[in-house]
Amino acid sequence: RKEVEQDPGPFNVPEGATVAFNCTYSNSASQSFFWYRQDCRKEPKLLMSVYSSGNEDGRFTAQLNRASQYISLLIRDSKLSDSATYLCVVKRNNNDMRFGAGTRLTVKP
Amino acid sequence: DAGVIQSPRHEVTEMGQEVTLRCKPISGHNSLFWYRQTMMRGLELLIYFNNNVPIDDSGMPEDRFSAKMPNASFSTLKIQPSEPRDSAVYFCASSLHVYEQYFGPGTRLTVT
């Protein structure tokens, strides 16, 4: 079993839709959590950190449930430019970051 | 500001040949990471360095792979001898704080 598991996707949604991605992690000692975005044939880039209290950045909302070892990302009013692969990332108690396999999102007109 | 620089961007080589991938981290960053990405296995951490010292190389697939960081501004990942199953995109990333890693554009390696 992988340390970080994500929805397999792909998600195909129309513009303006709300879409949610889920992620679970197996290492209860994990300390920090992130969502990265990767465009096709590009490098991953940090989208947002995930805090225990939940956090919002514009149309994006991230939630963390430590008890269930579960992370989510909600995208509201999706845009064509949101089309990408979203990677769930979990950091252990050092610099070791583990990436999920990613969930591909395609937003269609 | 220059980001993480990787070279070459593309490499095509024959099985058995030595391959050397290069990375220049962002100036001032103290951690450097090497990743491999394939469709089947996703993004895998191979090795990472803190202050030029290898901290965890448990992700290095086998002895054919080696990585060095002789100074704060340069690192190499070497595969010798290369095999077709090594074909992947290899990313280098650097960070200063623990919250964000900055990735280079990657090296797309094809071993025939």
mmCIF file of N, CA, C and O in Angstrom, chain A residues 2 32 34 36 38 41-46 49 87 91-92 94-101 104, chain B residues 31 33 35 37 39-43 45 48 50 56 58 91 95 98-101 103-105 108:
data_model
loop_
_atom_site.group_PDB
_atom_site.id
_atom_site.type_symbol
_atom_site.label_atom_id
_atom_site.label_comp_id
_atom_site.label_asym_id
_atom_site.label_seq_id
_atom_site.Cartn_x
_atom_site.Cartn_y
_atom_site.Cartn_z
ATOM 1 N N LYS A 2 0.552 2.209 -0.847
ATOM 2 C CA LYS A 2 1.330 3.424 -0.932
ATOM 3 C C LYS A 2 1.085 4.287 0.295
ATOM 4 O O LYS A 2 0.011 4.274 0.889
ATOM 5 N N SER A 32 3.340 17.688 7.999
ATOM 6 C CA SER A 32 2.871 18.791 7.162
ATOM 7 C C SER A 32 2.266 18.234 5.887
ATOM 8 O O SER A 32 2.649 17.149 5.435
ATOM 9 N N PHE A 34 0.412 19.237 1.906
ATOM 10 C CA PHE A 34 0.389 20.229 0.838
ATOM 11 C C PHE A 34 -0.388 19.676 -0.353
ATOM 12 O O PHE A 34 -0.519 18.468 -0.523
ATOM 13 N N TYR A 36 0.122 20.140 -4.461
ATOM 14 C CA TYR A 36 0.921 20.655 -5.561
ATOM 15 C C TYR A 36 0.114 20.483 -6.840
ATOM 16 O O TYR A 36 -0.721 19.587 -6.958
ATOM 17 N N GLN A 38 0.515 20.086 -11.087
ATOM 18 C CA GLN A 38 1.451 19.789 -12.165
ATOM 19 C C GLN A 38 0.726 19.868 -13.496
ATOM 20 O O GLN A 38 -0.200 19.090 -13.760
ATOM 21 N N ARG A 41 3.474 17.869 -18.802
ATOM 22 C CA ARG A 41 4.870 17.958 -19.216
ATOM 23 C C ARG A 41 5.617 19.122 -18.547
ATOM 24 O O ARG A 41 6.585 19.653 -19.088
ATOM 25 N N LYS A 42 5.133 19.486 -17.361
ATOM 26 C CA LYS A 42 5.803 20.543 -16.586
ATOM 27 C C LYS A 42 6.164 20.000 -15.210
ATOM 28 O O LYS A 42 5.816 18.866 -14.858
ATOM 29 N N GLU A 43 6.856 20.830 -14.434
ATOM 30 C CA GLU A 43 7.233 20.404 -13.101
ATOM 31 C C GLU A 43 6.121 20.700 -12.105
ATOM 32 O O GLU A 43 5.308 21.608 -12.317
ATOM 33 N N PRO A 44 6.076 19.963 -10.985
ATOM 34 C CA PRO A 44 5.108 20.267 -9.936
ATOM 35 C C PRO A 44 5.407 21.626 -9.296
ATOM 36 O O PRO A 44 6.567 22.013 -9.138
ATOM 37 N N LYS A 45 4.323 22.305 -8.906
ATOM 38 C CA LYS A 45 4.462 23.593 -8.201
ATOM 39 C C LYS A 45 3.506 23.616 -7.022
ATOM 40 O O LYS A 45 2.391 23.084 -7.111
ATOM 41 N N LEU A 46 3.950 24.235 -5.945
ATOM 42 C CA LEU A 46 3.108 24.307 -4.758
ATOM 43 C C LEU A 46 1.834 25.083 -5.045
ATOM 44 O O LEU A 46 1.871 26.208 -5.540
ATOM 45 N N SER A 49 -0.536 25.030 1.128
ATOM 46 C CA SER A 49 -0.336 24.178 2.295
ATOM 47 C C SER A 49 -1.691 23.830 2.877
ATOM 48 O O SER A 49 -2.688 24.496 2.580
ATOM 49 N N LEU A 87 -1.455 16.960 -6.976
ATOM 50 C CA LEU A 87 -0.675 16.002 -6.201
ATOM 51 C C LEU A 87 -0.827 16.291 -4.712
ATOM 52 O O LEU A 87 -0.594 17.413 -4.257
ATOM 53 N N LYS A 91 4.548 15.466 4.375
ATOM 54 C CA LYS A 91 5.926 15.588 4.840
ATOM 55 C C LYS A 91 6.092 14.892 6.174
ATOM 56 O O LYS A 91 5.301 15.090 7.089
ATOM 57 N N ARG A 92 7.130 14.089 6.274
ATOM 58 C CA ARG A 92 7.449 13.437 7.524
ATOM 59 C C ARG A 92 8.164 14.408 8.451
ATOM 60 O O ARG A 92 8.217 15.600 8.176
ATOM 61 N N ASN A 94 11.062 15.238 8.800
ATOM 62 C CA ASN A 94 12.316 15.774 8.283
ATOM 63 C C ASN A 94 11.976 16.402 6.939
ATOM 64 O O ASN A 94 10.854 16.820 6.721
ATOM 65 N N ASN A 95 12.901 16.436 6.039
ATOM 66 C CA ASN A 95 12.612 17.042 4.739
ATOM 67 C C ASN A 95 12.008 16.066 3.748
ATOM 68 O O ASN A 95 11.851 16.379 2.587
ATOM 69 N N ASP A 96 11.696 14.875 4.201
ATOM 70 C CA ASP A 96 11.223 13.817 3.324
ATOM 71 C C ASP A 96 9.761 14.041 2.976
ATOM 72 O O ASP A 96 8.887 13.946 3.842
ATOM 73 N N MET A 97 9.477 14.345 1.724
ATOM 74 C CA MET A 97 8.113 14.574 1.279
ATOM 75 C C MET A 97 7.680 13.442 0.370
ATOM 76 O O MET A 97 8.418 13.045 -0.538
ATOM 77 N N ARG A 98 6.473 12.924 0.621
ATOM 78 C CA ARG A 98 5.934 11.824 -0.177
ATOM 79 C C ARG A 98 4.763 12.334 -0.996
ATOM 80 O O ARG A 98 3.831 12.945 -0.470
ATOM 81 N N PHE A 99 4.823 12.037 -2.261
ATOM 82 C CA PHE A 99 3.805 12.515 -3.196
ATOM 83 C C PHE A 99 2.825 11.413 -3.526
ATOM 84 O O PHE A 99 3.202 10.245 -3.726
ATOM 85 N N GLY A 100 1.559 11.781 -3.617
ATOM 86 C CA GLY A 100 0.574 10.874 -4.171
ATOM 87 C C GLY A 100 0.746 10.787 -5.675
ATOM 88 O O GLY A 100 1.491 11.559 -6.276
ATOM 89 N N ALA A 101 0.053 9.845 -6.281
ATOM 90 C CA ALA A 101 0.179 9.631 -7.719
ATOM 91 C C ALA A 101 -0.490 10.730 -8.529
ATOM 92 O O ALA A 101 -0.222 10.872 -9.724
ATOM 93 N N ARG A 104 -5.937 13.701 -12.059
ATOM 94 C CA ARG A 104 -6.008 14.571 -13.227
ATOM 95 C C ARG A 104 -7.384 15.216 -13.322
ATOM 96 O O ARG A 104 -8.411 14.549 -13.211
ATOM 97 N N SER B 31 18.605 22.559 0.880
ATOM 98 C CA SER B 31 18.190 21.170 0.669
ATOM 99 C C SER B 31 17.979 20.918 -0.820
ATOM 100 O O SER B 31 17.458 21.786 -1.529
ATOM 101 N N PHE B 33 16.774 17.765 -3.685
ATOM 102 C CA PHE B 33 16.063 16.503 -3.815
ATOM 103 C C PHE B 33 16.141 16.022 -5.269
ATOM 104 O O PHE B 33 16.039 16.823 -6.190
ATOM 105 N N TYR B 35 14.056 13.376 -7.760
ATOM 106 C CA TYR B 35 12.856 12.581 -7.921
ATOM 107 C C TYR B 35 12.860 11.927 -9.302
ATOM 108 O O TYR B 35 13.478 12.420 -10.240
ATOM 109 N N GLN B 37 9.840 10.396 -12.051
ATOM 110 C CA GLN B 37 8.410 10.308 -12.305
ATOM 111 C C GLN B 37 8.133 9.442 -13.522
ATOM 112 O O GLN B 37 8.676 9.665 -14.599
ATOM 113 N N MET B 39 4.654 7.109 -15.390
ATOM 114 C CA MET B 39 3.201 6.937 -15.366
ATOM 115 C C MET B 39 2.818 5.855 -14.364
ATOM 116 O O MET B 39 1.824 5.969 -13.662
ATOM 117 N N MET B 40 3.610 4.798 -14.316
ATOM 118 C CA MET B 40 3.242 3.652 -13.491
ATOM 119 C C MET B 40 3.445 3.935 -11.994
ATOM 120 O O MET B 40 2.621 3.536 -11.171
ATOM 121 N N ARG B 41 4.513 4.617 -11.642
ATOM 122 C CA ARG B 41 4.894 4.742 -10.239
ATOM 123 C C ARG B 41 4.727 6.152 -9.685
ATOM 124 O O ARG B 41 4.933 6.391 -8.493
ATOM 125 N N GLY B 42 4.362 7.103 -10.543
ATOM 126 C CA GLY B 42 4.202 8.474 -10.063
ATOM 127 C C GLY B 42 5.535 9.114 -9.740
ATOM 128 O O GLY B 42 6.570 8.751 -10.301
ATOM 129 N N LEU B 43 5.511 10.039 -8.792
ATOM 130 C CA LEU B 43 6.710 10.793 -8.415
ATOM 131 C C LEU B 43 7.356 10.115 -7.210
ATOM 132 O O LEU B 43 6.744 10.013 -6.148
ATOM 133 N N LEU B 45 10.702 9.871 -4.587
ATOM 134 C CA LEU B 45 11.907 10.502 -4.063
ATOM 135 C C LEU B 45 13.051 9.500 -4.133
ATOM 136 O O LEU B 45 12.943 8.387 -3.620
ATOM 137 N N TYR B 48 17.834 12.782 -0.992
ATOM 138 C CA TYR B 48 17.894 14.206 -0.741
ATOM 139 C C TYR B 48 19.099 14.557 0.121
ATOM 140 O O TYR B 48 19.602 13.731 0.873
ATOM 141 N N ASN B 50 20.939 17.620 2.658
ATOM 142 C CA ASN B 50 20.853 18.813 3.485
ATOM 143 C C ASN B 50 22.271 19.362 3.633
ATOM 144 O O ASN B 50 23.167 18.633 4.072
ATOM 145 N N ASP B 56 19.068 10.833 3.063
ATOM 146 C CA ASP B 56 18.269 9.625 2.871
ATOM 147 C C ASP B 56 18.348 9.204 1.415
ATOM 148 O O ASP B 56 17.867 9.918 0.550
ATOM 149 N N SER B 58 17.360 6.034 0.552
ATOM 150 C CA SER B 58 16.615 4.773 0.528
ATOM 151 C C SER B 58 15.763 4.616 -0.726
ATOM 152 O O SER B 58 15.349 3.511 -1.063
ATOM 153 N N PHE B 91 13.397 14.760 -11.892
ATOM 154 C CA PHE B 91 13.295 16.134 -11.397
ATOM 155 C C PHE B 91 14.280 16.355 -10.262
ATOM 156 O O PHE B 91 14.486 15.490 -9.412
ATOM 157 N N SER B 95 15.011 23.492 -1.685
ATOM 158 C CA SER B 95 14.186 24.231 -0.731
ATOM 159 C C SER B 95 15.069 24.891 0.311
ATOM 160 O O SER B 95 16.193 24.459 0.573
ATOM 161 N N VAL B 98 11.049 24.281 5.060
ATOM 162 C CA VAL B 98 10.484 22.952 4.854
ATOM 163 C C VAL B 98 9.153 22.985 4.131
ATOM 164 O O VAL B 98 8.608 21.953 3.781
ATOM 165 N N TYR B 99 8.610 24.180 3.905
ATOM 166 C CA TYR B 99 7.244 24.240 3.418
ATOM 167 C C TYR B 99 7.107 24.136 1.909
ATOM 168 O O TYR B 99 6.056 23.789 1.422
ATOM 169 N N GLU B 100 8.126 24.460 1.185
ATOM 170 C CA GLU B 100 7.952 24.446 -0.265
ATOM 171 C C GLU B 100 9.223 23.980 -0.946
ATOM 172 O O GLU B 100 10.321 24.439 -0.631
ATOM 173 N N GLN B 101 9.045 23.084 -1.893
ATOM 174 C CA GLN B 101 10.136 22.660 -2.749
ATOM 175 C C GLN B 101 9.923 23.269 -4.123
ATOM 176 O O GLN B 101 8.813 23.272 -4.648
ATOM 177 N N PHE B 103 10.804 22.944 -7.966
ATOM 178 C CA PHE B 103 11.261 21.920 -8.904
ATOM 179 C C PHE B 103 11.890 22.550 -10.138
ATOM 180 O O PHE B 103 11.462 23.614 -10.609
ATOM 181 N N GLY B 104 12.885 21.858 -10.670
ATOM 182 C CA GLY B 104 13.416 22.209 -11.967
ATOM 183 C C GLY B 104 12.505 21.671 -13.057
ATOM 184 O O GLY B 104 11.538 20.963 -12.771
ATOM 185 N N PRO B 105 12.821 21.987 -14.322
ATOM 186 C CA PRO B 105 11.954 21.576 -15.436
ATOM 187 C C PRO B 105 12.027 20.086 -15.741
ATOM 188 O O PRO B 105 11.207 19.569 -16.496
ATOM 189 N N ARG B 108 14.057 14.536 -19.304
ATOM 190 C CA ARG B 108 13.330 13.387 -19.845
ATOM 191 C C ARG B 108 14.348 12.405 -20.403
ATOM 192 O O ARG B 108 14.999 12.681 -21.398
#
